[in-house]
């Protein structure tokens, strides 16, 4: 059985890992190949701060809330291993700040120590009069992706640096099942009018005195459009823009100025930070994650494709739950193939 995974961000690599974990002992031979035109450290997952937090409200998408929780619980279980350092996983506490009272977020029972902010805490943040404190997890892509690649390589997974232009290409090379984890590029492989870029730009700075993340929420401006500050293992990520429909992956000075001024107003000590880099990337935005099977006709044959994309700005937050689900769908395909019509000798 040959499986071709397209995409080497956190979604593609973790899906390859889950397929191996769930099926290598029962399917022989199982060949897993990963194809991508972009590998770590150049993927969108590498640029992200790596903070575990979904959007505040799941708006009835309970399946996504389940996958988010599965990811949190998996990463939390990894903390008891010494390998967590190599994986880029660690605990981090901080503040969600709102400009007006709001219902508790959908993830309140998943994170650790969730509580409402006190009046004294809110005094630290002028302009914000409501919010929550909790402990969550960091999973830094720049560390986690190399760890995943190493994990897969040790188990015989092959990597190909190549841009796949069509599913047909992989059918011709003998792939039995294709896993589409191409994020923003999925629309090139199969038109998807629902998929849109949600451009983000961030500034990474040296500010080792900052120990807590601060995420602000302005319900008039929408998600990610107000300042956030997320300390990482080495650098602090500062951001706060979400530009739907903007395809530019180049940082620009106008956005830099807006992000920086807003963040310095929130945390004045940032004025003493040394700026290390600017980065821009595209969040693959959809009304909901696309995680499903599809039988696609390819010439005279039909190939099974599992789509796993459209994770918006929370790919690292949801990756493991989605990977496990994709691996379960793969198991269904294998089972159906084994029950299918037997070839005549």
Coordinates of C-alpha atoms in Angstrom, one line a residue:
X1 CA 0.0 0.0 0.0
X2 CA 1.5 3.3 -1.1
X3 CA 0.4 6.5 0.6
X4 CA 1.4 9.9 -0.9
X5 CA 1.1 12.9 1.5
X6 CA 1.2 16.3 -0.2
X7 CA 2.4 19.0 2.1
X8 CA 5.1 19.1 4.7
X9 CA 3.7 21.7 7.2
X10 CA 2.5 20.5 10.6
X11 CA -0.7 19.0 9.1
X12 CA 1.1 16.9 6.4
X13 CA 3.8 15.6 8.7
X14 CA 1.6 14.8 11.7
X15 CA -0.9 13.0 9.3
X16 CA 2.0 10.9 8.0
X17 CA 2.9 10.1 11.6
X18 CA -0.6 9.1 12.6
X19 CA -1.0 6.9 9.6
X20 CA 2.2 5.1 10.5
X21 CA 1.3 4.8 14.2
X22 CA -2.2 3.4 13.5
X23 CA -1.4 1.1 10.6
X24 CA 2.2 0.1 10.2
X25 CA 1.8 -3.1 12.3
X26 CA -1.2 -4.3 10.3
X27 CA -0.5 -3.2 6.7
X28 CA 2.6 -4.7 5.1
X29 CA 4.1 -3.3 3.1
X30 CA 3.1 0.2 4.0
X31 CA 5.0 2.9 2.0
X32 CA 4.5 6.5 3.1
X33 CA 5.9 9.3 0.9
X34 CA 5.7 13.0 1.6
X35 CA 5.8 15.4 -1.4
X36 CA 6.2 19.2 -0.9
X37 CA 7.7 22.2 -2.6
X38 CA 8.4 23.7 0.8
X39 CA 10.0 22.1 3.9
X40 CA 10.9 23.3 7.3
X41 CA 12.1 26.0 8.1
X42 CA 10.2 27.7 5.2
X43 CA 6.6 26.5 5.9
X44 CA 3.7 28.6 7.3
X45 CA 3.9 26.3 10.4
X46 CA 7.5 27.5 11.0
X47 CA 6.6 31.2 11.0
X48 CA 3.7 30.8 13.4
X49 CA 4.3 31.6 17.1
X50 CA 3.2 28.1 18.0
X51 CA 0.7 29.0 20.8
X52 CA -2.1 26.5 21.5
X53 CA -5.4 28.4 21.3
X54 CA -8.3 28.1 18.9
X55 CA -10.7 30.9 18.1
X56 CA -12.6 31.9 21.2
X57 CA -15.9 30.4 20.0
X58 CA -16.4 27.2 17.9
X59 CA -19.8 28.4 16.6
X60 CA -21.2 24.9 16.8
X61 CA -18.3 23.2 15.1
X62 CA -18.0 20.7 17.9
X63 CA -15.9 18.3 15.8
X64 CA -13.1 21.0 15.6
X65 CA -13.4 21.6 19.4
X66 CA -12.9 17.8 19.8
X67 CA -9.8 17.8 17.5
X68 CA -8.4 20.8 19.4
X69 CA -8.8 19.1 22.7
X70 CA -7.3 15.9 21.4
X71 CA -4.2 17.9 20.3
X72 CA -3.9 19.7 23.6
X73 CA -4.2 16.4 25.5
X74 CA -1.6 14.7 23.3
X75 CA 0.9 17.6 23.6
X76 CA 0.3 17.7 27.4
X77 CA 1.1 13.9 27.6
X78 CA 4.3 14.6 25.7
X79 CA 5.5 17.0 28.5
X80 CA 6.2 14.0 30.8
X81 CA 8.9 12.9 28.3
X82 CA 12.4 14.3 28.2
X83 CA 11.8 14.5 24.4
X84 CA 9.4 17.5 24.9
X85 CA 12.4 19.8 24.6
X86 CA 13.3 18.4 21.2
X87 CA 9.7 18.7 20.2
X88 CA 9.5 22.4 21.1
X89 CA 6.7 21.9 23.7
X90 CA 6.3 23.7 27.0
X91 CA 3.7 25.3 29.2
X92 CA 2.9 29.0 29.0
X93 CA 0.4 31.1 31.0
X94 CA -1.2 34.3 30.1
X95 CA -4.1 36.7 29.5
X96 CA -7.0 36.9 27.1
X97 CA -8.2 40.5 27.2
X98 CA -11.6 41.8 25.9
X99 CA -12.9 45.3 25.5
X100 CA -16.3 44.2 26.7
X101 CA -17.8 41.3 28.7
X102 CA -18.0 38.1 26.7
X103 CA -19.1 34.5 27.2
X104 CA -16.4 32.0 28.3
X105 CA -14.5 30.5 25.3
X106 CA -15.2 27.1 23.9
X107 CA -11.8 25.8 25.1
X108 CA -12.3 26.8 28.8
X109 CA -12.4 23.2 30.0
X110 CA -9.5 22.1 27.8
X111 CA -6.8 24.5 29.1
X112 CA -5.3 24.4 32.6
X113 CA -6.4 26.7 35.4
X114 CA -9.0 28.7 33.5
X115 CA -10.5 31.6 35.5
X116 CA -11.9 35.1 35.0
X117 CA -9.5 38.1 35.5
X118 CA -9.7 40.1 38.7
X119 CA -10.1 43.8 38.8
X120 CA -6.5 44.2 40.0
X121 CA -5.2 42.3 37.0
X122 CA -7.3 44.3 34.6
X123 CA -5.7 47.5 35.9
X124 CA -2.5 46.3 34.2
X125 CA -4.2 46.6 30.9
X126 CA -5.9 50.0 30.3
X127 CA -8.7 49.9 27.8
X128 CA -9.6 46.3 28.6
X129 CA -12.3 45.6 31.1
X130 CA -12.8 41.8 30.9
X131 CA -10.9 38.6 30.3
X132 CA -9.5 35.3 31.4
X133 CA -6.2 33.8 32.7
X134 CA -5.1 30.3 31.9
X135 CA -2.1 28.0 31.3
X136 CA -1.8 26.6 27.8
X137 CA 0.9 25.0 25.6
X138 CA 3.5 26.2 23.2
X139 CA 4.5 23.9 20.3
X140 CA 7.0 25.9 18.2
X141 CA 7.0 24.9 14.6
X142 CA 10.7 25.6 14.0
X143 CA 11.5 22.9 16.5
X144 CA 8.5 20.6 16.2
X145 CA 8.7 20.2 12.4
X146 CA 12.3 19.0 12.3
X147 CA 11.5 16.6 15.1
X148 CA 8.5 15.2 13.1
X149 CA 10.7 14.8 10.0
X150 CA 13.3 13.0 12.0
X151 CA 10.7 10.7 13.6
X152 CA 9.3 9.9 10.1
X153 CA 12.7 9.4 8.5
X154 CA 13.8 6.9 11.2
X155 CA 10.7 4.8 10.3
X156 CA 11.4 4.8 6.6
X157 CA 9.2 7.6 5.4
X158 CA 10.6 9.1 2.2
X159 CA 10.6 12.9 1.4
X160 CA 10.5 14.4 -2.1
X161 CA 11.2 18.1 -2.7
X162 CA 8.8 18.5 -5.6
X163 CA 5.7 20.6 -6.4
X164 CA 2.7 18.4 -7.2
X165 CA 0.6 20.0 -9.9
X166 CA -2.2 17.4 -9.9
X167 CA -3.5 14.3 -8.2
X168 CA -3.0 12.5 -11.5
X169 CA 0.8 12.9 -11.1
X170 CA 0.8 10.8 -8.0
X171 CA -1.6 8.2 -9.5
X172 CA 0.9 7.7 -12.3
X173 CA 3.7 7.1 -9.9
X174 CA 1.6 4.3 -8.2
X175 CA 0.0 6.0 -5.2
X176 CA -2.9 4.0 -3.8
X177 CA -4.2 6.7 -1.5
X178 CA -3.4 10.5 -1.6
X179 CA -3.5 12.7 1.5
X180 CA -4.0 16.4 0.6
X181 CA -2.5 18.6 3.3
X182 CA -1.5 21.5 1.1
X183 CA -3.0 24.3 3.1
X184 CA -3.4 27.5 1.0
X185 CA -2.3 25.6 -2.1
X186 CA -5.3 23.2 -2.0
X187 CA -7.3 25.4 -4.4
X188 CA -4.6 24.8 -7.1
X189 CA -5.1 21.1 -6.9
X190 CA -8.9 21.3 -6.8
X191 CA -11.0 24.5 -7.0
X192 CA -12.4 25.4 -3.6
X193 CA -14.3 28.7 -3.6
X194 CA -14.5 28.5 0.2
X195 CA -10.7 28.7 0.7
X196 CA -9.3 32.1 1.1
X197 CA -6.0 33.5 2.4
X198 CA -6.1 35.2 5.8
X199 CA -2.8 37.2 5.7
X200 CA -0.9 37.7 8.9
X201 CA 2.2 39.7 9.6
X202 CA 4.3 39.3 12.7
X203 CA 7.4 40.9 14.3
X204 CA 9.8 38.7 16.3
X205 CA 11.7 40.5 19.0
X206 CA 14.2 39.9 21.8
X207 CA 12.4 40.7 25.0
X208 CA 13.4 38.0 27.5
X209 CA 11.7 39.8 30.4
X210 CA 8.3 39.0 29.0
X211 CA 7.0 35.7 30.5
X212 CA 3.2 35.7 29.8
X213 CA 1.3 35.8 26.6
X214 CA -1.3 38.5 26.0
X215 CA -4.0 38.1 23.4
X216 CA -6.5 40.9 22.9
X217 CA -10.0 40.6 21.4
X218 CA -11.9 43.4 19.8
X219 CA -15.2 41.9 18.6
X220 CA -15.8 44.8 16.2
X221 CA -12.5 44.3 14.4
X222 CA -12.7 40.5 14.3
X223 CA -10.3 37.6 15.1
X224 CA -6.6 38.4 15.1
X225 CA -7.1 42.0 14.2
X226 CA -6.0 43.4 17.6
X227 CA -2.6 43.1 19.2
X228 CA -1.1 39.9 20.6
X229 CA 2.2 39.2 22.3
X230 CA 3.5 35.6 22.6
X231 CA 6.8 34.9 24.3
X232 CA 8.6 31.8 22.8
X233 CA 11.6 29.8 23.9
X234 CA 13.9 32.4 22.3
X235 CA 12.0 35.3 20.7
X236 CA 8.7 37.0 21.4
X237 CA 6.1 37.1 18.6
X238 CA 4.1 40.3 18.2
X239 CA 1.2 40.5 15.8
X240 CA -2.4 41.6 15.2
X241 CA -3.5 41.7 11.6
X242 CA -5.9 39.4 9.6
X243 CA -6.3 40.4 6.0
X244 CA -8.8 38.2 4.3
X245 CA -8.2 37.9 0.5
X246 CA -4.7 39.4 0.6
X247 CA -2.2 37.0 -1.1
X248 CA 1.0 38.9 -0.2
X249 CA 3.7 37.0 1.7
X250 CA 6.0 39.9 1.9
X251 CA 6.1 42.0 5.1
X252 CA 5.3 45.7 4.6
X253 CA 6.2 48.8 6.5
X254 CA 2.6 50.0 7.0
X255 CA 1.5 46.8 8.7
X256 CA 4.8 46.8 10.7
X257 CA 4.1 50.3 12.0
X258 CA 0.5 49.4 13.0
X259 CA 1.5 46.2 14.7
X260 CA 4.4 47.7 16.6
X261 CA 2.5 50.8 17.8
X262 CA -0.5 48.8 19.0
X263 CA 1.7 46.2 20.8
X264 CA 3.8 48.9 22.5
X265 CA 0.6 50.6 23.7
X266 CA -0.4 47.2 25.2
X267 CA 3.1 46.4 26.6
X268 CA 5.2 49.7 26.8
X269 CA 8.4 47.8 27.7
X270 CA 8.5 46.4 24.1
X271 CA 10.1 49.8 23.2
X272 CA 13.3 48.4 24.6
X273 CA 13.1 45.1 22.6
X274 CA 15.5 44.4 19.7
X275 CA 13.6 43.5 16.5
X276 CA 15.0 40.3 15.1
X277 CA 12.8 39.7 12.1
X278 CA 9.6 40.5 10.2
X279 CA 7.5 37.7 8.7
X280 CA 4.3 37.4 6.7
X281 CA 2.2 34.3 6.0
X282 CA -1.2 33.1 4.7
X283 CA -3.6 31.3 7.0
X284 CA -5.8 28.9 5.0
X285 CA -9.2 30.2 5.9
X286 CA -12.4 28.2 5.4
X287 CA -15.8 28.2 7.1
X288 CA -14.8 24.9 8.6
X289 CA -11.8 22.5 8.3
X290 CA -12.1 20.2 5.3
X291 CA -11.4 16.7 6.5
X292 CA -13.0 14.1 4.4
X293 CA -12.6 11.3 1.8
X294 CA -13.2 11.8 -1.9
X295 CA -13.0 9.3 -4.7
X296 CA -11.5 11.1 -7.7
X297 CA -11.5 9.8 -11.2
X298 CA -8.1 9.8 -12.8
X299 CA -8.2 8.5 -16.3
X300 CA -9.6 5.0 -16.3
X301 CA -9.0 4.6 -12.6
X302 CA -10.4 6.0 -9.4
X303 CA -8.1 7.2 -6.6
X304 CA -9.1 7.8 -3.0
X305 CA -8.1 11.2 -1.7
X306 CA -8.3 12.3 2.0
X307 CA -8.5 16.1 2.2
X308 CA -7.1 17.7 5.4
X309 CA -6.8 21.4 5.0
X310 CA -8.5 24.8 5.9
X311 CA -7.2 25.1 9.4
X312 CA -7.0 28.9 9.4
X313 CA -4.8 30.3 12.1
X314 CA -4.9 27.3 14.3
X315 CA -3.1 24.5 12.4
X316 CA -0.7 23.8 15.3
X317 CA -3.6 23.9 17.7
X318 CA -5.7 21.3 15.9
X319 CA -3.0 19.2 14.0
X320 CA -3.0 16.0 16.1
X321 CA -6.7 15.6 16.3
X322 CA -7.1 16.1 12.6
X323 CA -4.1 13.7 11.9
X324 CA -5.7 11.0 13.9
X325 CA -9.0 11.4 12.1
X326 CA -7.3 11.3 8.7
X327 CA -5.6 8.1 9.8
X328 CA -9.0 6.6 10.8
X329 CA -10.4 7.5 7.3
X330 CA -7.3 5.8 5.8
X331 CA -8.2 2.7 7.8
X332 CA -11.7 2.8 6.3
X333 CA -10.3 2.9 2.8
X334 CA -7.9 0.0 3.5
X335 CA -10.8 -2.1 5.0
X336 CA -13.0 -1.4 2.0
X337 CA -10.2 -2.3 -0.5
X338 CA -9.6 -5.6 1.3
X339 CA -13.3 -6.5 1.0
X340 CA -13.5 -5.4 -2.6
X341 CA -13.7 -7.7 -5.7
X342 CA -10.7 -10.1 -5.8
X343 CA -8.7 -10.0 -9.0
X344 CA -9.1 -13.2 -11.2
X345 CA -5.9 -15.2 -11.6

